[in-house]
Tab-separated table of C-alpha atoms and ligand atoms in Angstrom:
chain	number	residue	atom	x	y	z
A	1	MET	CA	-28.639	-15.278	-16.199
A	2	ASN	CA	-27.570	-17.964	-13.741
A	3	ASP	CA	-30.473	-20.352	-14.284
A	4	SER	CA	-31.594	-22.889	-11.730
A	5	TRP	CA	-33.819	-25.960	-11.886
A	6	ASN	CA	-36.187	-24.583	-9.236
A	7	GLN	CA	-36.637	-21.303	-11.036
A	8	LEU	CA	-37.181	-23.040	-14.360
A	9	PHE	CA	-39.720	-25.455	-12.884
A	10	GLU	CA	-41.647	-22.664	-11.192
A	11	GLU	CA	-41.749	-20.559	-14.356
A	12	CYS	CA	-42.842	-23.528	-16.408
A	13	SER	CA	-45.609	-24.504	-13.962
A	14	ALA	CA	-46.957	-20.942	-13.940
A	15	CYS	CA	-46.617	-20.394	-17.706
A	16	THR	CA	-49.590	-18.877	-19.541
A	17	ALA	CA	-47.780	-18.111	-22.810
A	18	CYS	CA	-50.175	-20.167	-24.938
A	19	GLU	CA	-53.749	-21.409	-24.719
A	20	LEU	CA	-52.727	-24.889	-23.567
A	21	HIS	CA	-52.323	-23.707	-19.978
A	22	LYS	CA	-56.105	-23.395	-19.778
A	23	THR	CA	-56.691	-27.111	-20.265
A	24	ARG	CA	-53.647	-28.606	-18.545
A	25	THR	CA	-53.903	-30.587	-15.315
A	26	ASN	CA	-50.141	-30.505	-14.834
A	27	CYS	CA	-47.222	-28.944	-16.580
A	28	VAL	CA	-45.110	-31.919	-17.713
A	29	PHE	CA	-41.696	-30.460	-17.073
A	30	GLY	CA	-39.315	-33.401	-17.538
A	31	THR	CA	-37.830	-36.202	-15.521
A	32	GLY	CA	-34.578	-38.057	-14.971
A	33	SER	CA	-30.942	-37.350	-14.288
A	34	ARG	CA	-29.970	-33.683	-14.360
A	35	THR	CA	-26.444	-34.709	-15.309
A	36	ALA	CA	-27.514	-37.147	-18.031
A	37	ASP	CA	-25.334	-37.807	-21.076
A	38	ILE	CA	-28.503	-38.422	-23.098
A	39	LEU	CA	-31.583	-36.251	-23.386
A	40	PHE	CA	-34.672	-37.784	-25.027
A	41	VAL	CA	-37.132	-35.255	-26.428
A	42	GLY	CA	-40.676	-36.247	-27.329
A	43	GLU	CA	-43.488	-34.221	-28.777
A	44	ALA	CA	-46.019	-33.282	-26.100
A	45	PRO	CA	-47.690	-34.841	-23.069
A	46	GLY	CA	-50.629	-37.180	-23.590
A	47	GLU	CA	-53.496	-37.905	-21.208
A	48	ASN	CA	-51.522	-39.976	-18.678
A	49	GLU	CA	-48.656	-37.522	-18.675
A	50	ASP	CA	-51.028	-34.594	-18.123
A	51	LYS	CA	-52.586	-36.456	-15.181
A	52	THR	CA	-49.291	-37.423	-13.546
A	53	GLY	CA	-46.999	-34.553	-14.567
A	54	THR	CA	-44.392	-37.062	-15.815
A	55	PRO	CA	-43.409	-37.590	-19.470
A	56	PHE	CA	-43.768	-40.945	-21.204
A	57	VAL	CA	-45.723	-42.901	-18.608
A	58	GLY	CA	-48.571	-44.116	-20.851
A	59	ARG	CA	-48.467	-46.978	-23.374
A	60	ALA	CA	-45.889	-45.218	-25.552
A	61	GLY	CA	-43.759	-44.581	-22.472
A	62	GLN	CA	-43.930	-48.203	-21.431
A	63	LEU	CA	-42.704	-49.195	-24.877
A	64	LEU	CA	-39.878	-46.665	-24.619
A	65	ASP	CA	-38.956	-48.255	-21.268
A	66	LYS	CA	-38.706	-51.647	-22.980
A	67	TYR	CA	-36.234	-50.318	-25.548
A	68	LEU	CA	-34.154	-48.611	-22.884
A	69	PHE	CA	-34.074	-51.879	-20.953
A	70	ALA	CA	-33.219	-53.876	-24.100
A	71	VAL	CA	-30.101	-51.793	-24.768
A	72	ASP	CA	-29.141	-51.513	-21.120
A	73	ILE	CA	-29.699	-47.796	-20.639
A	74	PRO	CA	-31.388	-47.283	-17.240
A	75	ARG	CA	-34.294	-44.836	-17.515
A	76	GLU	CA	-33.047	-43.029	-14.371
A	77	SER	CA	-29.716	-42.333	-16.100
A	78	VAL	CA	-31.256	-40.276	-18.922
A	79	TYR	CA	-33.362	-37.125	-18.971
A	80	ILE	CA	-36.736	-37.199	-20.727
A	81	ALA	CA	-38.645	-34.093	-21.790
A	82	ASN	CA	-40.936	-32.879	-24.542
A	83	ILE	CA	-41.065	-29.988	-27.002
A	84	LEU	CA	-44.357	-28.909	-25.376
A	85	LYS	CA	-44.842	-29.000	-21.619
A	86	CYS	CA	-48.660	-28.930	-21.769
A	87	ARG	CA	-51.014	-31.412	-23.416
A	88	PRO	CA	-52.668	-30.371	-26.677
A	89	PRO	CA	-56.410	-31.164	-26.659
A	90	LYS	CA	-57.173	-34.670	-27.976
A	91	ASN	CA	-53.419	-35.161	-28.517
A	92	ARG	CA	-53.412	-33.150	-31.739
A	93	ASP	CA	-50.042	-32.108	-33.204
A	94	PRO	CA	-48.466	-29.055	-31.558
A	95	LEU	CA	-49.111	-25.768	-33.359
A	96	PRO	CA	-46.012	-23.821	-34.469
A	97	ALA	CA	-47.025	-20.938	-32.161
A	98	GLU	CA	-47.240	-23.350	-29.196
A	99	GLU	CA	-43.769	-24.711	-29.980
A	100	ASP	CA	-42.404	-21.170	-30.248
A	101	ALA	CA	-43.950	-20.246	-26.903
A	102	CYS	CA	-42.539	-23.319	-25.157
A	103	ILE	CA	-39.156	-24.036	-26.756
A	104	GLU	CA	-37.187	-21.721	-24.467
A	105	PHE	CA	-37.948	-24.031	-21.522
A	106	LEU	CA	-36.320	-26.915	-23.393
A	107	ARG	CA	-33.347	-24.723	-24.373
A	108	ARG	CA	-32.830	-23.856	-20.724
A	109	GLN	CA	-33.085	-27.523	-19.748
A	110	VAL	CA	-30.436	-28.343	-22.354
A	111	ARG	CA	-28.134	-25.629	-20.974
A	112	LEU	CA	-28.521	-26.975	-17.450
A	113	ILE	CA	-28.074	-30.648	-18.364
A	114	GLN	CA	-25.414	-30.226	-21.074
A	115	PRO	CA	-26.105	-33.659	-22.556
A	116	LYS	CA	-23.683	-35.217	-25.037
A	117	ILE	CA	-26.441	-36.837	-27.092
A	118	ILE	CA	-29.948	-35.607	-27.883
A	119	VAL	CA	-32.429	-38.176	-29.168
A	120	CYS	CA	-35.536	-36.863	-30.869
A	121	LEU	CA	-38.482	-39.163	-30.284
A	122	GLY	CA	-40.475	-38.888	-33.485
A	123	ARG	CA	-40.886	-36.579	-36.392
A	124	ILE	CA	-42.310	-33.520	-34.601
A	125	SER	CA	-39.327	-33.328	-32.264
A	126	ALA	CA	-36.858	-33.948	-35.123
A	127	MET	CA	-38.478	-31.283	-37.302
A	128	ARG	CA	-38.074	-28.783	-34.473
A	129	LEU	CA	-34.604	-29.742	-33.218
A	130	LEU	CA	-32.918	-30.911	-36.428
A	131	LYS	CA	-34.512	-29.399	-39.516
A	132	PRO	CA	-38.030	-28.500	-40.657
A	133	ASP	CA	-37.933	-30.932	-43.588
A	134	PHE	CA	-36.682	-33.910	-41.546
A	135	LYS	CA	-38.004	-37.195	-42.959
A	136	ILE	CA	-38.222	-39.721	-40.150
A	137	THR	CA	-38.671	-42.773	-42.420
A	138	LYS	CA	-35.518	-41.930	-44.350
A	139	GLU	CA	-33.342	-40.240	-41.750
A	140	HIS	CA	-34.059	-42.037	-38.458
A	141	GLY	CA	-30.862	-43.330	-36.864
A	142	GLU	CA	-28.615	-40.856	-38.726
A	143	TRP	CA	-26.258	-38.707	-36.664
A	144	PHE	CA	-26.029	-34.941	-36.880
A	145	GLU	CA	-23.586	-32.648	-35.100
A	146	LYS	CA	-25.086	-29.478	-33.718
A	147	GLY	CA	-23.029	-27.240	-31.453
A	148	ASN	CA	-21.729	-29.390	-28.633
A	149	PHE	CA	-24.180	-32.209	-29.211
A	150	LEU	CA	-24.707	-35.220	-31.334
A	151	ILE	CA	-28.333	-35.463	-32.363
A	152	THR	CA	-30.274	-38.363	-33.792
A	153	ALA	CA	-33.941	-39.177	-34.237
A	154	VAL	CA	-35.802	-42.439	-33.764
A	155	TYR	CA	-39.405	-43.430	-34.399
A	156	HIS	CA	-41.888	-42.218	-31.819
A	157	PRO	CA	-42.945	-45.165	-29.627
A	158	ALA	CA	-46.626	-44.307	-30.278
A	159	LEU	CA	-45.973	-44.870	-33.984
A	160	LEU	CA	-44.437	-48.262	-33.202
A	161	LEU	CA	-47.651	-49.218	-31.388
A	162	ARG	CA	-49.585	-48.437	-34.575
A	163	ASP	CA	-46.996	-49.898	-36.962
A	164	PRO	CA	-45.074	-52.757	-35.280
A	165	ARG	CA	-43.137	-53.471	-38.519
A	166	LYS	CA	-40.942	-50.501	-37.626
A	167	LYS	CA	-39.875	-52.062	-34.324
A	168	GLU	CA	-36.819	-53.764	-35.832
A	169	ASP	CA	-35.477	-50.412	-37.076
A	170	MET	CA	-36.090	-48.934	-33.644
A	171	LEU	CA	-34.001	-51.613	-31.958
A	172	VAL	CA	-31.155	-51.066	-34.433
A	173	ASP	CA	-31.253	-47.305	-33.778
A	174	MET	CA	-31.356	-47.745	-30.022
A	175	LYS	CA	-28.355	-50.082	-30.168
A	176	LYS	CA	-26.448	-47.431	-32.145
A	177	ILE	CA	-27.301	-44.879	-29.461
A	178	LYS	CA	-25.976	-47.180	-26.758
A	179	GLU	CA	-22.748	-47.729	-28.761
A	180	ARG	CA	-22.221	-43.966	-29.084
A	181	LEU	CA	-22.895	-43.507	-25.398
A	182	ASP	CA	-20.315	-46.160	-24.502
A	183	GLN	CA	-17.746	-44.519	-26.826
A	184	ILE	CA	-18.333	-41.153	-25.167
A	185	LYS	CA	-17.984	-42.681	-21.713
A	186	GLU	CA	-14.745	-44.434	-22.703
A	187	LYS	CA	-13.301	-41.106	-23.859
A	188	THR	CA	-14.167	-39.354	-20.622
A	189	THR	CA	-12.840	-42.035	-18.254
A	190	VAL	CA	-9.103	-42.437	-17.906
B	201	URA	N1	-45.793	-38.778	-26.300
B	201	URA	C1	-44.893	-37.780	-26.218
B	201	URA	O1	-44.406	-37.296	-27.219
B	201	URA	N2	-44.537	-37.378	-25.004
B	201	URA	C2	-45.013	-37.897	-23.885
B	201	URA	O2	-44.610	-37.470	-22.803
B	201	URA	C3	-45.951	-38.948	-23.998
B	201	URA	C4	-46.326	-39.371	-25.204
């Protein structure tokens, strides 16, 4: 199938594949550059994201913005999406069946964007995109090669709000991501 952004967005907005469509205000499809080298993947929309239809705009999103700014990666230059496109009630963890119902939208976004680097924001995203037994405390900042992509995982910004001691690790990981990005860009420019 020759997929298109419009088609994907329309399908996603009309999706009723799991119960979460009943309580959503907006489908939180994704935002950013459709030709991005980096794709950030969070867990699921929260209250502010559900209201606005845009991922990572609440407190966690504002913290993510600070890290992107700190390592000189403009937010508009990356693509940001989530494993789930609809908000789970009271921000509970996604259910496996909800992830299964939704993951094809993310796969199609990945095929359209063809990013060089995928960054999992938090453990839920890493467990889905890297491996089910991923341990974020031990394995954050490590690089994995999967198909055409390099994948890494960093702490979820919401966790950093609850546990600021992890912020130093986050900055180190984000700097490593920027280094990799610069290396990739060097290789592709003559
Ligand atoms: N947390 C997420 O994982 N995604 C969002 O979009 C917002 C908060």
